[in-house]
């Protein structure tokens, strides 16, 4: 297994939704001086070059981050533009930060980052991309790592769960896994990304998540044109528990921008 490589998809419209909400949430959480923990169960390699052959071949970044930046989705001090600028000033104009590097760019020296990535090459690239930050990159199953860390120190914080859904059983087990993680860390912000595919496979998972009545849960979904003819992904979603106060202003802004694509 583990054939998925995010370089083919980095900066696509699903990443735009996921990374924008992540950046917004981290900016909100860092308004208080108190330290926080950032945990990621499926980190990827952290740093991508959008002129790499894989990214150019799919054209997903061109139709994603490159298009929306051109259209001015992230003006001025938006945390997404701050993260992009920070990474591009270090790694060049075609660099694109994955979620670990977005977090590392926006977090502070008092915060802790724990990142799980199982694929050996992706893990090696992640460790290199994050080597100048105070971050721990584990070559370990992300759910096992999360279980072992919770509740983390510092106790405030955010966990991003971003599986590649290569294993269809992920959809079935995620509601139970998330309920268990929440029981161990009831103050943590837990954000799950999921694809919206033409077969609607996510719907049972989202119905099960909503039925658990988790606190301050929001579910934000956007639709977009498929990257290629017959491509099955037609949208993406974020289910967030203990969602930061006021995040609806950003989800509404995104919904309106995505509906104009
Ligand atoms: C969608 S990508 C991550 C993208 C990244 N979160 C971002 O937004 O930049 C999913 C990653 O999870 C890794 N992976 C798959 N199963 C895993 C597991 N059980 N534990 C940790 N990582 C895993 C894959 O190798 C892949 O790199």
PDB file of C-alpha atoms and ligand atoms in Angstrom:
ATOM      1  CA  UNK A   1       0.000   0.000   0.000  1.00  0.00           C
ATOM      2  CA  UNK A   2       1.142   3.594   0.568  1.00  0.00           C
ATOM      3  CA  UNK A   3       1.248   4.408  -3.132  1.00  0.00           C
ATOM      4  CA  UNK A   4      -0.248   7.880  -2.619  1.00  0.00           C
ATOM      5  CA  UNK A   5       2.130  10.803  -3.177  1.00  0.00           C
ATOM      6  CA  UNK A   6       0.826  14.264  -2.481  1.00  0.00           C
ATOM      7  CA  UNK A   7       3.201  15.976  -4.970  1.00  0.00           C
ATOM      8  CA  UNK A   8       0.708  15.130  -7.747  1.00  0.00           C
ATOM      9  CA  UNK A   9      -2.020  17.030  -5.895  1.00  0.00           C
ATOM     10  CA  UNK A  10      -0.188  19.667  -3.822  1.00  0.00           C
ATOM     11  CA  UNK A  11      -1.819  23.077  -4.087  1.00  0.00           C
ATOM     12  CA  UNK A  12      -5.023  21.751  -5.660  1.00  0.00           C
ATOM     13  CA  UNK A  13      -8.403  23.193  -4.741  1.00  0.00           C
ATOM     14  CA  UNK A  14      -8.853  20.681  -1.934  1.00  0.00           C
ATOM     15  CA  UNK A  15      -5.523  21.824  -0.448  1.00  0.00           C
ATOM     16  CA  UNK A  16      -6.673  25.427  -0.796  1.00  0.00           C
ATOM     17  CA  UNK A  17      -9.730  24.727   1.381  1.00  0.00           C
ATOM     18  CA  UNK A  18      -7.846  22.575   3.920  1.00  0.00           C
ATOM     19  CA  UNK A  19      -4.777  24.786   4.214  1.00  0.00           C
ATOM     20  CA  UNK A  20      -6.752  28.028   4.390  1.00  0.00           C
ATOM     21  CA  UNK A  21      -8.877  26.781   7.296  1.00  0.00           C
ATOM     22  CA  UNK A  22      -5.790  25.333   8.991  1.00  0.00           C
ATOM     23  CA  UNK A  23      -3.916  28.640   8.675  1.00  0.00           C
ATOM     24  CA  UNK A  24      -6.932  30.602   9.909  1.00  0.00           C
ATOM     25  CA  UNK A  25      -7.381  28.312  12.938  1.00  0.00           C
ATOM     26  CA  UNK A  26      -3.692  28.454  13.859  1.00  0.00           C
ATOM     27  CA  UNK A  27      -3.657  32.222  13.631  1.00  0.00           C
ATOM     28  CA  UNK A  28      -6.669  32.342  15.935  1.00  0.00           C
ATOM     29  CA  UNK A  29      -5.064  29.970  18.462  1.00  0.00           C
ATOM     30  CA  UNK A  30      -1.789  31.920  18.493  1.00  0.00           C
ATOM     31  CA  UNK A  31      -3.515  35.159  19.474  1.00  0.00           C
ATOM     32  CA  UNK A  32      -3.142  34.033  23.098  1.00  0.00           C
ATOM     33  CA  UNK A  33       0.399  33.850  24.504  1.00  0.00           C
ATOM     34  CA  UNK A  34      -0.189  30.359  25.929  1.00  0.00           C
ATOM     35  CA  UNK A  35       1.780  27.607  24.134  1.00  0.00           C
ATOM     36  CA  UNK A  36       0.023  24.988  22.071  1.00  0.00           C
ATOM     37  CA  UNK A  37       0.551  21.569  20.504  1.00  0.00           C
ATOM     38  CA  UNK A  38       0.146  20.874  16.793  1.00  0.00           C
ATOM     39  CA  UNK A  39      -0.258  17.210  15.908  1.00  0.00           C
ATOM     40  CA  UNK A  40      -0.603  15.832  12.416  1.00  0.00           C
ATOM     41  CA  UNK A  41      -1.437  12.181  11.733  1.00  0.00           C
ATOM     42  CA  UNK A  42      -0.741  12.129   7.962  1.00  0.00           C
ATOM     43  CA  UNK A  43       1.858  14.793   7.282  1.00  0.00           C
ATOM     44  CA  UNK A  44       3.158  14.186   3.755  1.00  0.00           C
ATOM     45  CA  UNK A  45       6.555  15.633   2.844  1.00  0.00           C
ATOM     46  CA  UNK A  46       5.852  19.188   3.996  1.00  0.00           C
ATOM     47  CA  UNK A  47       7.420  21.053   1.088  1.00  0.00           C
ATOM     48  CA  UNK A  48       6.510  20.862  -2.596  1.00  0.00           C
ATOM     49  CA  UNK A  49       7.812  22.524  -5.746  1.00  0.00           C
ATOM     50  CA  UNK A  50       4.955  23.306  -8.095  1.00  0.00           C
ATOM     51  CA  UNK A  51       7.218  23.206 -11.157  1.00  0.00           C
ATOM     52  CA  UNK A  52       8.089  19.546 -10.423  1.00  0.00           C
ATOM     53  CA  UNK A  53       7.156  17.209 -13.290  1.00  0.00           C
ATOM     54  CA  UNK A  54       4.501  15.435 -11.160  1.00  0.00           C
ATOM     55  CA  UNK A  55       2.706  18.683 -10.269  1.00  0.00           C
ATOM     56  CA  UNK A  56       2.894  20.031 -13.818  1.00  0.00           C
ATOM     57  CA  UNK A  57       1.604  16.728 -15.216  1.00  0.00           C
ATOM     58  CA  UNK A  58      -1.708  16.871 -13.314  1.00  0.00           C
ATOM     59  CA  UNK A  59      -2.117  20.659 -13.583  1.00  0.00           C
ATOM     60  CA  UNK A  60      -3.906  20.619 -10.207  1.00  0.00           C
ATOM     61  CA  UNK A  61      -1.807  23.385  -8.641  1.00  0.00           C
ATOM     62  CA  UNK A  62      -2.286  25.571 -11.716  1.00  0.00           C
ATOM     63  CA  UNK A  63      -6.059  25.197 -11.339  1.00  0.00           C
ATOM     64  CA  UNK A  64      -5.723  25.537  -7.564  1.00  0.00           C
ATOM     65  CA  UNK A  65      -3.403  27.769  -5.581  1.00  0.00           C
ATOM     66  CA  UNK A  66      -1.924  29.473  -8.648  1.00  0.00           C
ATOM     67  CA  UNK A  67      -5.360  30.446  -9.981  1.00  0.00           C
ATOM     68  CA  UNK A  68      -6.801  31.579  -6.640  1.00  0.00           C
ATOM     69  CA  UNK A  69      -3.730  33.613  -5.732  1.00  0.00           C
ATOM     70  CA  UNK A  70      -3.989  35.293  -9.118  1.00  0.00           C
ATOM     71  CA  UNK A  71      -7.644  36.023  -8.306  1.00  0.00           C
ATOM     72  CA  UNK A  72      -6.591  37.606  -4.987  1.00  0.00           C
ATOM     73  CA  UNK A  73      -8.158  35.161  -2.506  1.00  0.00           C
ATOM     74  CA  UNK A  74      -5.499  35.908   0.136  1.00  0.00           C
ATOM     75  CA  UNK A  75      -4.805  39.562   0.476  1.00  0.00           C
ATOM     76  CA  UNK A  76      -2.412  41.307   2.834  1.00  0.00           C
ATOM     77  CA  UNK A  77      -2.095  39.774   6.277  1.00  0.00           C
ATOM     78  CA  UNK A  78      -4.176  36.660   5.627  1.00  0.00           C
ATOM     79  CA  UNK A  79      -2.340  33.809   7.428  1.00  0.00           C
ATOM     80  CA  UNK A  80      -2.309  31.757   4.226  1.00  0.00           C
ATOM     81  CA  UNK A  81      -0.383  34.496   2.408  1.00  0.00           C
ATOM     82  CA  UNK A  82       1.950  34.873   5.398  1.00  0.00           C
ATOM     83  CA  UNK A  83       2.733  31.136   5.266  1.00  0.00           C
ATOM     84  CA  UNK A  84       3.203  31.200   1.486  1.00  0.00           C
ATOM     85  CA  UNK A  85       5.511  34.201   1.676  1.00  0.00           C
ATOM     86  CA  UNK A  86       7.569  32.721   4.511  1.00  0.00           C
ATOM     87  CA  UNK A  87       8.099  29.455   2.615  1.00  0.00           C
ATOM     88  CA  UNK A  88       8.726  31.089  -0.777  1.00  0.00           C
ATOM     89  CA  UNK A  89      11.292  33.486   0.669  1.00  0.00           C
ATOM     90  CA  UNK A  90      13.281  30.436   1.858  1.00  0.00           C
ATOM     91  CA  UNK A  91      12.604  27.929  -0.906  1.00  0.00           C
ATOM     92  CA  UNK A  92      11.858  29.933  -4.040  1.00  0.00           C
ATOM     93  CA  UNK A  93       8.848  31.294  -5.906  1.00  0.00           C
ATOM     94  CA  UNK A  94       7.458  27.887  -6.951  1.00  0.00           C
ATOM     95  CA  UNK A  95       7.541  26.403  -3.439  1.00  0.00           C
ATOM     96  CA  UNK A  96       4.276  25.346  -1.832  1.00  0.00           C
ATOM     97  CA  UNK A  97       3.977  24.473   1.868  1.00  0.00           C
ATOM     98  CA  UNK A  98       2.173  21.317   2.887  1.00  0.00           C
ATOM     99  CA  UNK A  99       0.212  21.465   6.128  1.00  0.00           C
ATOM    100  CA  UNK A 100       3.255  20.749   8.386  1.00  0.00           C
ATOM    101  CA  UNK A 101       5.142  23.696   6.924  1.00  0.00           C
ATOM    102  CA  UNK A 102       2.088  25.960   7.089  1.00  0.00           C
ATOM    103  CA  UNK A 103       1.912  25.111  10.788  1.00  0.00           C
ATOM    104  CA  UNK A 104       5.652  25.535  11.338  1.00  0.00           C
ATOM    105  CA  UNK A 105       5.529  28.940   9.601  1.00  0.00           C
ATOM    106  CA  UNK A 106       2.675  30.237  11.747  1.00  0.00           C
ATOM    107  CA  UNK A 107       3.543  28.734  15.134  1.00  0.00           C
ATOM    108  CA  UNK A 108       5.917  30.194  17.716  1.00  0.00           C
ATOM    109  CA  UNK A 109       8.987  28.965  19.579  1.00  0.00           C
ATOM    110  CA  UNK A 110       6.868  28.002  22.628  1.00  0.00           C
ATOM    111  CA  UNK A 111       4.661  25.661  20.545  1.00  0.00           C
ATOM    112  CA  UNK A 112       5.241  21.927  19.888  1.00  0.00           C
ATOM    113  CA  UNK A 113       4.837  20.140  16.544  1.00  0.00           C
ATOM    114  CA  UNK A 114       4.419  16.359  16.240  1.00  0.00           C
ATOM    115  CA  UNK A 115       4.134  14.987  12.710  1.00  0.00           C
ATOM    116  CA  UNK A 116       3.512  11.376  11.630  1.00  0.00           C
ATOM    117  CA  UNK A 117       4.348  10.114   8.142  1.00  0.00           C
ATOM    118  CA  UNK A 118       4.586   6.403   7.383  1.00  0.00           C
ATOM    119  CA  UNK A 119       6.022   6.393   3.839  1.00  0.00           C
ATOM    120  CA  UNK A 120       9.855   6.141   4.094  1.00  0.00           C
ATOM    121  CA  UNK A 121      10.703   8.654   1.335  1.00  0.00           C
ATOM    122  CA  UNK A 122       7.976  11.090   2.297  1.00  0.00           C
ATOM    123  CA  UNK A 123       9.135  10.844   5.907  1.00  0.00           C
ATOM    124  CA  UNK A 124      12.774  11.518   4.948  1.00  0.00           C
ATOM    125  CA  UNK A 125      11.721  14.554   2.890  1.00  0.00           C
ATOM    126  CA  UNK A 126       9.523  15.766   5.768  1.00  0.00           C
ATOM    127  CA  UNK A 127      12.360  15.486   8.275  1.00  0.00           C
ATOM    128  CA  UNK A 128      14.581  17.519   5.921  1.00  0.00           C
ATOM    129  CA  UNK A 129      11.919  20.173   5.181  1.00  0.00           C
ATOM    130  CA  UNK A 130      11.296  20.675   8.917  1.00  0.00           C
ATOM    131  CA  UNK A 131      14.913  20.374  10.036  1.00  0.00           C
ATOM    132  CA  UNK A 132      15.260  24.083  10.796  1.00  0.00           C
ATOM    133  CA  UNK A 133      12.122  24.113  12.969  1.00  0.00           C
ATOM    134  CA  UNK A 134      11.511  22.708  16.437  1.00  0.00           C
ATOM    135  CA  UNK A 135       9.367  19.861  15.085  1.00  0.00           C
ATOM    136  CA  UNK A 136       9.356  16.097  15.588  1.00  0.00           C
ATOM    137  CA  UNK A 137       8.768  13.962  12.491  1.00  0.00           C
ATOM    138  CA  UNK A 138       7.851  10.359  13.385  1.00  0.00           C
ATOM    139  CA  UNK A 139       7.884   7.479  10.915  1.00  0.00           C
ATOM    140  CA  UNK A 140       4.899   5.906  12.563  1.00  0.00           C
ATOM    141  CA  UNK A 141       1.206   5.240  12.053  1.00  0.00           C
ATOM    142  CA  UNK A 142      -0.512   8.578  12.648  1.00  0.00           C
ATOM    143  CA  UNK A 143      -3.390   7.222  14.704  1.00  0.00           C
ATOM    144  CA  UNK A 144      -0.997   5.300  16.962  1.00  0.00           C
ATOM    145  CA  UNK A 145       1.081   8.436  17.444  1.00  0.00           C
ATOM    146  CA  UNK A 146      -2.016  10.482  18.255  1.00  0.00           C
ATOM    147  CA  UNK A 147      -3.197   7.930  20.825  1.00  0.00           C
ATOM    148  CA  UNK A 148       0.211   7.883  22.477  1.00  0.00           C
ATOM    149  CA  UNK A 149       0.481  11.687  22.703  1.00  0.00           C
ATOM    150  CA  UNK A 150      -2.973  12.557  23.980  1.00  0.00           C
ATOM    151  CA  UNK A 151      -3.536  14.570  26.022  1.00  0.00           C
ATOM    152  CA  UNK A 152      -0.500  16.462  24.769  1.00  0.00           C
ATOM    153  CA  UNK A 153       1.710  18.930  26.554  1.00  0.00           C
ATOM    154  CA  UNK A 154       0.938  21.785  26.090  1.00  0.00           C
ATOM    155  CA  UNK A 155      -2.716  20.857  26.425  1.00  0.00           C
ATOM    156  CA  UNK A 156      -4.178  23.512  24.110  1.00  0.00           C
ATOM    157  CA  UNK A 157      -3.821  22.810  20.444  1.00  0.00           C
ATOM    158  CA  UNK A 158      -4.933  21.409  17.141  1.00  0.00           C
ATOM    159  CA  UNK A 159      -4.725  18.021  15.431  1.00  0.00           C
ATOM    160  CA  UNK A 160      -5.067  17.683  11.667  1.00  0.00           C
ATOM    161  CA  UNK A 161      -6.159  14.282  10.341  1.00  0.00           C
ATOM    162  CA  UNK A 162      -5.606  14.140   6.588  1.00  0.00           C
ATOM    163  CA  UNK A 163      -5.574  10.517   5.399  1.00  0.00           C
ATOM    164  CA  UNK A 164      -5.149   9.643   1.742  1.00  0.00           C
ATOM    165  CA  UNK A 165      -8.249   7.381   1.921  1.00  0.00           C
ATOM    166  CA  UNK A 166      -6.382   4.664   0.008  1.00  0.00           C
ATOM    167  CA  UNK A 167      -7.964   2.214   2.407  1.00  0.00           C
ATOM    168  CA  UNK A 168     -11.714   2.489   2.013  1.00  0.00           C
ATOM    169  CA  UNK A 169     -12.124   1.144   5.561  1.00  0.00           C
ATOM    170  CA  UNK A 170     -10.827   4.576   6.707  1.00  0.00           C
ATOM    171  CA  UNK A 171     -14.287   6.031   6.094  1.00  0.00           C
ATOM    172  CA  UNK A 172     -15.849   3.441   8.407  1.00  0.00           C
ATOM    173  CA  UNK A 173     -13.340   3.646  11.213  1.00  0.00           C
ATOM    174  CA  UNK A 174     -12.751   7.423  11.362  1.00  0.00           C
ATOM    175  CA  UNK A 175     -15.883   8.353  13.387  1.00  0.00           C
ATOM    176  CA  UNK A 176     -14.904   5.870  16.123  1.00  0.00           C
ATOM    177  CA  UNK A 177     -11.230   6.892  16.025  1.00  0.00           C
ATOM    178  CA  UNK A 178     -12.150  10.573  16.323  1.00  0.00           C
ATOM    179  CA  UNK A 179     -14.565   9.974  19.206  1.00  0.00           C
ATOM    180  CA  UNK A 180     -11.785   8.111  21.035  1.00  0.00           C
ATOM    181  CA  UNK A 181      -9.233  10.875  20.389  1.00  0.00           C
ATOM    182  CA  UNK A 182     -11.735  13.472  21.604  1.00  0.00           C
ATOM    183  CA  UNK A 183     -12.362  11.507  24.821  1.00  0.00           C
ATOM    184  CA  UNK A 184      -8.617  11.641  25.552  1.00  0.00           C
ATOM    185  CA  UNK A 185      -8.298  15.319  24.573  1.00  0.00           C
ATOM    186  CA  UNK A 186     -11.600  17.074  25.143  1.00  0.00           C
ATOM    187  CA  UNK A 187     -10.147  20.594  24.754  1.00  0.00           C
ATOM    188  CA  UNK A 188      -8.295  19.871  21.502  1.00  0.00           C
ATOM    189  CA  UNK A 189      -9.347  21.226  18.135  1.00  0.00           C
ATOM    190  CA  UNK A 190      -9.547  18.147  15.892  1.00  0.00           C
ATOM    191  CA  UNK A 191      -9.875  18.760  12.148  1.00  0.00           C
ATOM    192  CA  UNK A 192     -10.583  15.979   9.652  1.00  0.00           C
ATOM    193  CA  UNK A 193     -10.217  16.555   5.916  1.00  0.00           C
ATOM    194  CA  UNK A 194     -12.144  14.359   3.473  1.00  0.00           C
ATOM    195  CA  UNK A 195     -12.684  14.226  -0.273  1.00  0.00           C
ATOM    196  CA  UNK A 196     -16.105  14.569  -1.866  1.00  0.00           C
ATOM    197  CA  UNK A 197     -16.134  11.928  -4.581  1.00  0.00           C
ATOM    198  CA  UNK A 198     -18.757  11.323  -7.236  1.00  0.00           C
ATOM    199  CA  UNK A 199     -19.771   8.110  -5.418  1.00  0.00           C
ATOM    200  CA  UNK A 200     -20.621  10.102  -2.264  1.00  0.00           C
ATOM    201  CA  UNK A 201     -18.557   7.706  -0.141  1.00  0.00           C
ATOM    202  CA  UNK A 202     -18.000  10.333   2.563  1.00  0.00           C
ATOM    203  CA  UNK A 203     -21.677  10.718   3.426  1.00  0.00           C
ATOM    204  CA  UNK A 204     -21.984   7.739   5.785  1.00  0.00           C
ATOM    205  CA  UNK A 205     -18.849   8.889   7.625  1.00  0.00           C
ATOM    206  CA  UNK A 206     -20.144  12.450   8.037  1.00  0.00           C
ATOM    207  CA  UNK A 207     -23.576  11.255   9.188  1.00  0.00           C
ATOM    208  CA  UNK A 208     -21.864   9.083  11.827  1.00  0.00           C
ATOM    209  CA  UNK A 209     -19.635  11.968  12.938  1.00  0.00           C
ATOM    210  CA  UNK A 210     -22.574  14.351  13.261  1.00  0.00           C
ATOM    211  CA  UNK A 211     -24.569  11.773  15.242  1.00  0.00           C
ATOM    212  CA  UNK A 212     -21.923  11.818  17.978  1.00  0.00           C
ATOM    213  CA  UNK A 213     -22.857  15.399  18.916  1.00  0.00           C
ATOM    214  CA  UNK A 214     -19.250  16.396  19.456  1.00  0.00           C
ATOM    215  CA  UNK A 215     -18.773  19.889  20.926  1.00  0.00           C
ATOM    216  CA  UNK A 216     -18.547  22.951  18.687  1.00  0.00           C
ATOM    217  CA  UNK A 217     -18.499  20.749  15.595  1.00  0.00           C
ATOM    218  CA  UNK A 218     -18.665  22.337  12.171  1.00  0.00           C
ATOM    219  CA  UNK A 219     -18.714  20.707   8.768  1.00  0.00           C
ATOM    220  CA  UNK A 220     -17.597  22.830   5.834  1.00  0.00           C
ATOM    221  CA  UNK A 221     -17.813  21.556   2.272  1.00  0.00           C
ATOM    222  CA  UNK A 222     -16.896  23.147  -1.033  1.00  0.00           C
ATOM    223  CA  UNK A 223     -17.456  21.916  -4.570  1.00  0.00           C
ATOM    224  CA  UNK A 224     -15.175  22.532  -7.517  1.00  0.00           C
ATOM    225  CA  UNK A 225     -14.758  21.411 -11.117  1.00  0.00           C
ATOM    226  CA  UNK A 226     -12.983  18.037 -11.423  1.00  0.00           C
ATOM    227  CA  UNK A 227      -9.252  18.359 -12.157  1.00  0.00           C
ATOM    228  CA  UNK A 228      -9.624  16.191 -15.266  1.00  0.00           C
ATOM    229  CA  UNK A 229     -12.457  14.712 -17.297  1.00  0.00           C
ATOM    230  CA  UNK A 230     -13.908  11.799 -15.296  1.00  0.00           C
ATOM    231  CA  UNK A 231     -11.827  12.722 -12.205  1.00  0.00           C
ATOM    232  CA  UNK A 232     -13.840  11.483  -9.255  1.00  0.00           C
ATOM    233  CA  UNK A 233     -13.074  14.260  -6.743  1.00  0.00           C
ATOM    234  CA  UNK A 234     -15.619  17.067  -7.099  1.00  0.00           C
ATOM    235  CA  UNK A 235     -15.208  18.779  -3.747  1.00  0.00           C
ATOM    236  CA  UNK A 236     -13.697  18.601  -0.298  1.00  0.00           C
ATOM    237  CA  UNK A 237     -14.721  18.915   3.306  1.00  0.00           C
ATOM    238  CA  UNK A 238     -13.412  19.721   6.758  1.00  0.00           C
ATOM    239  CA  UNK A 239     -15.106  18.407   9.898  1.00  0.00           C
ATOM    240  CA  UNK A 240     -13.810  20.323  12.918  1.00  0.00           C
ATOM    241  CA  UNK A 241     -14.464  19.658  16.619  1.00  0.00           C
ATOM    242  CA  UNK A 242     -13.988  22.501  19.128  1.00  0.00           C
ATOM    243  CA  UNK A 243     -13.893  24.783  16.105  1.00  0.00           C
ATOM    244  CA  UNK A 244     -12.255  28.127  16.930  1.00  0.00           C
ATOM    245  CA  UNK A 245     -14.643  30.979  17.667  1.00  0.00           C
ATOM    246  CA  UNK A 246     -15.492  32.988  14.562  1.00  0.00           C
ATOM    247  CA  UNK A 247     -14.213  30.472  11.973  1.00  0.00           C
ATOM    248  CA  UNK A 248     -17.611  30.734  10.244  1.00  0.00           C
ATOM    249  CA  UNK A 249     -16.509  34.089   8.808  1.00  0.00           C
ATOM    250  CA  UNK A 250     -13.735  32.271   6.937  1.00  0.00           C
ATOM    251  CA  UNK A 251     -15.837  29.242   5.925  1.00  0.00           C
ATOM    252  CA  UNK A 252     -18.478  31.603   4.514  1.00  0.00           C
ATOM    253  CA  UNK A 253     -15.851  33.621   2.659  1.00  0.00           C
ATOM    254  CA  UNK A 254     -14.435  30.406   1.157  1.00  0.00           C
ATOM    255  CA  UNK A 255     -17.884  29.073   0.224  1.00  0.00           C
ATOM    256  CA  UNK A 256     -18.599  32.237  -1.684  1.00  0.00           C
ATOM    257  CA  UNK A 257     -15.208  32.202  -3.463  1.00  0.00           C
ATOM    258  CA  UNK A 258     -15.498  28.508  -4.393  1.00  0.00           C
ATOM    259  CA  UNK A 259     -19.022  28.986  -5.725  1.00  0.00           C
ATOM    260  CA  UNK A 260     -17.612  31.532  -8.210  1.00  0.00           C
ATOM    261  CA  UNK A 261     -15.071  29.106  -9.714  1.00  0.00           C
TER     262      UNK A 261
HETATM  263  C1  LIG B   1      -2.975  13.512   1.850  1.00  0.00           C
HETATM  264  S1  LIG B   1      -1.311  13.184   2.220  1.00  0.00           S
HETATM  265  C2  LIG B   1      -0.912  14.395   3.419  1.00  0.00           C
HETATM  266  C3  LIG B   1      -0.893  15.798   2.938  1.00  0.00           C
HETATM  267  C4  LIG B   1      -0.576  16.823   3.996  1.00  0.00           C
HETATM  268  N1  LIG B   1      -1.415  16.657   5.177  1.00  0.00           N
HETATM  269  C5  LIG B   1      -0.745  18.231   3.475  1.00  0.00           C
HETATM  270  O1  LIG B   1      -1.865  18.762   3.481  1.00  0.00           O
HETATM  271  O2  LIG B   1       0.251  18.818   3.047  1.00  0.00           O
HETATM  272  C6  LIG B   1      -1.417  11.733   3.198  1.00  0.00           C
HETATM  273  C7  LIG B   1      -0.082  11.179   3.660  1.00  0.00           C
HETATM  274  O3  LIG B   1      -0.341  10.180   4.663  1.00  0.00           O
HETATM  275  C8  LIG B   1       0.654   9.186   4.564  1.00  0.00           C
HETATM  276  N2  LIG B   1       0.119   8.001   5.285  1.00  0.00           N
HETATM  277  C9  LIG B   1      -0.700   7.041   4.820  1.00  0.00           C
HETATM  278  N3  LIG B   1      -1.070   6.213   5.819  1.00  0.00           N
HETATM  279  C10 LIG B   1      -0.482   6.676   6.940  1.00  0.00           C
HETATM  280  C11 LIG B   1      -0.523   6.281   8.308  1.00  0.00           C
HETATM  281  N4  LIG B   1      -1.241   5.209   8.700  1.00  0.00           N
HETATM  282  N5  LIG B   1       0.175   7.003   9.206  1.00  0.00           N
HETATM  283  C12 LIG B   1       0.926   8.079   8.817  1.00  0.00           C
HETATM  284  N6  LIG B   1       0.982   8.507   7.535  1.00  0.00           N
HETATM  285  C13 LIG B   1       0.294   7.817   6.608  1.00  0.00           C
HETATM  286  C14 LIG B   1       0.888   9.032   3.086  1.00  0.00           C
HETATM  287  O4  LIG B   1       2.170   8.464   2.839  1.00  0.00           O
HETATM  288  C15 LIG B   1       0.741  10.482   2.598  1.00  0.00           C
HETATM  289  O5  LIG B   1       2.011  11.096   2.519  1.00  0.00           O
END
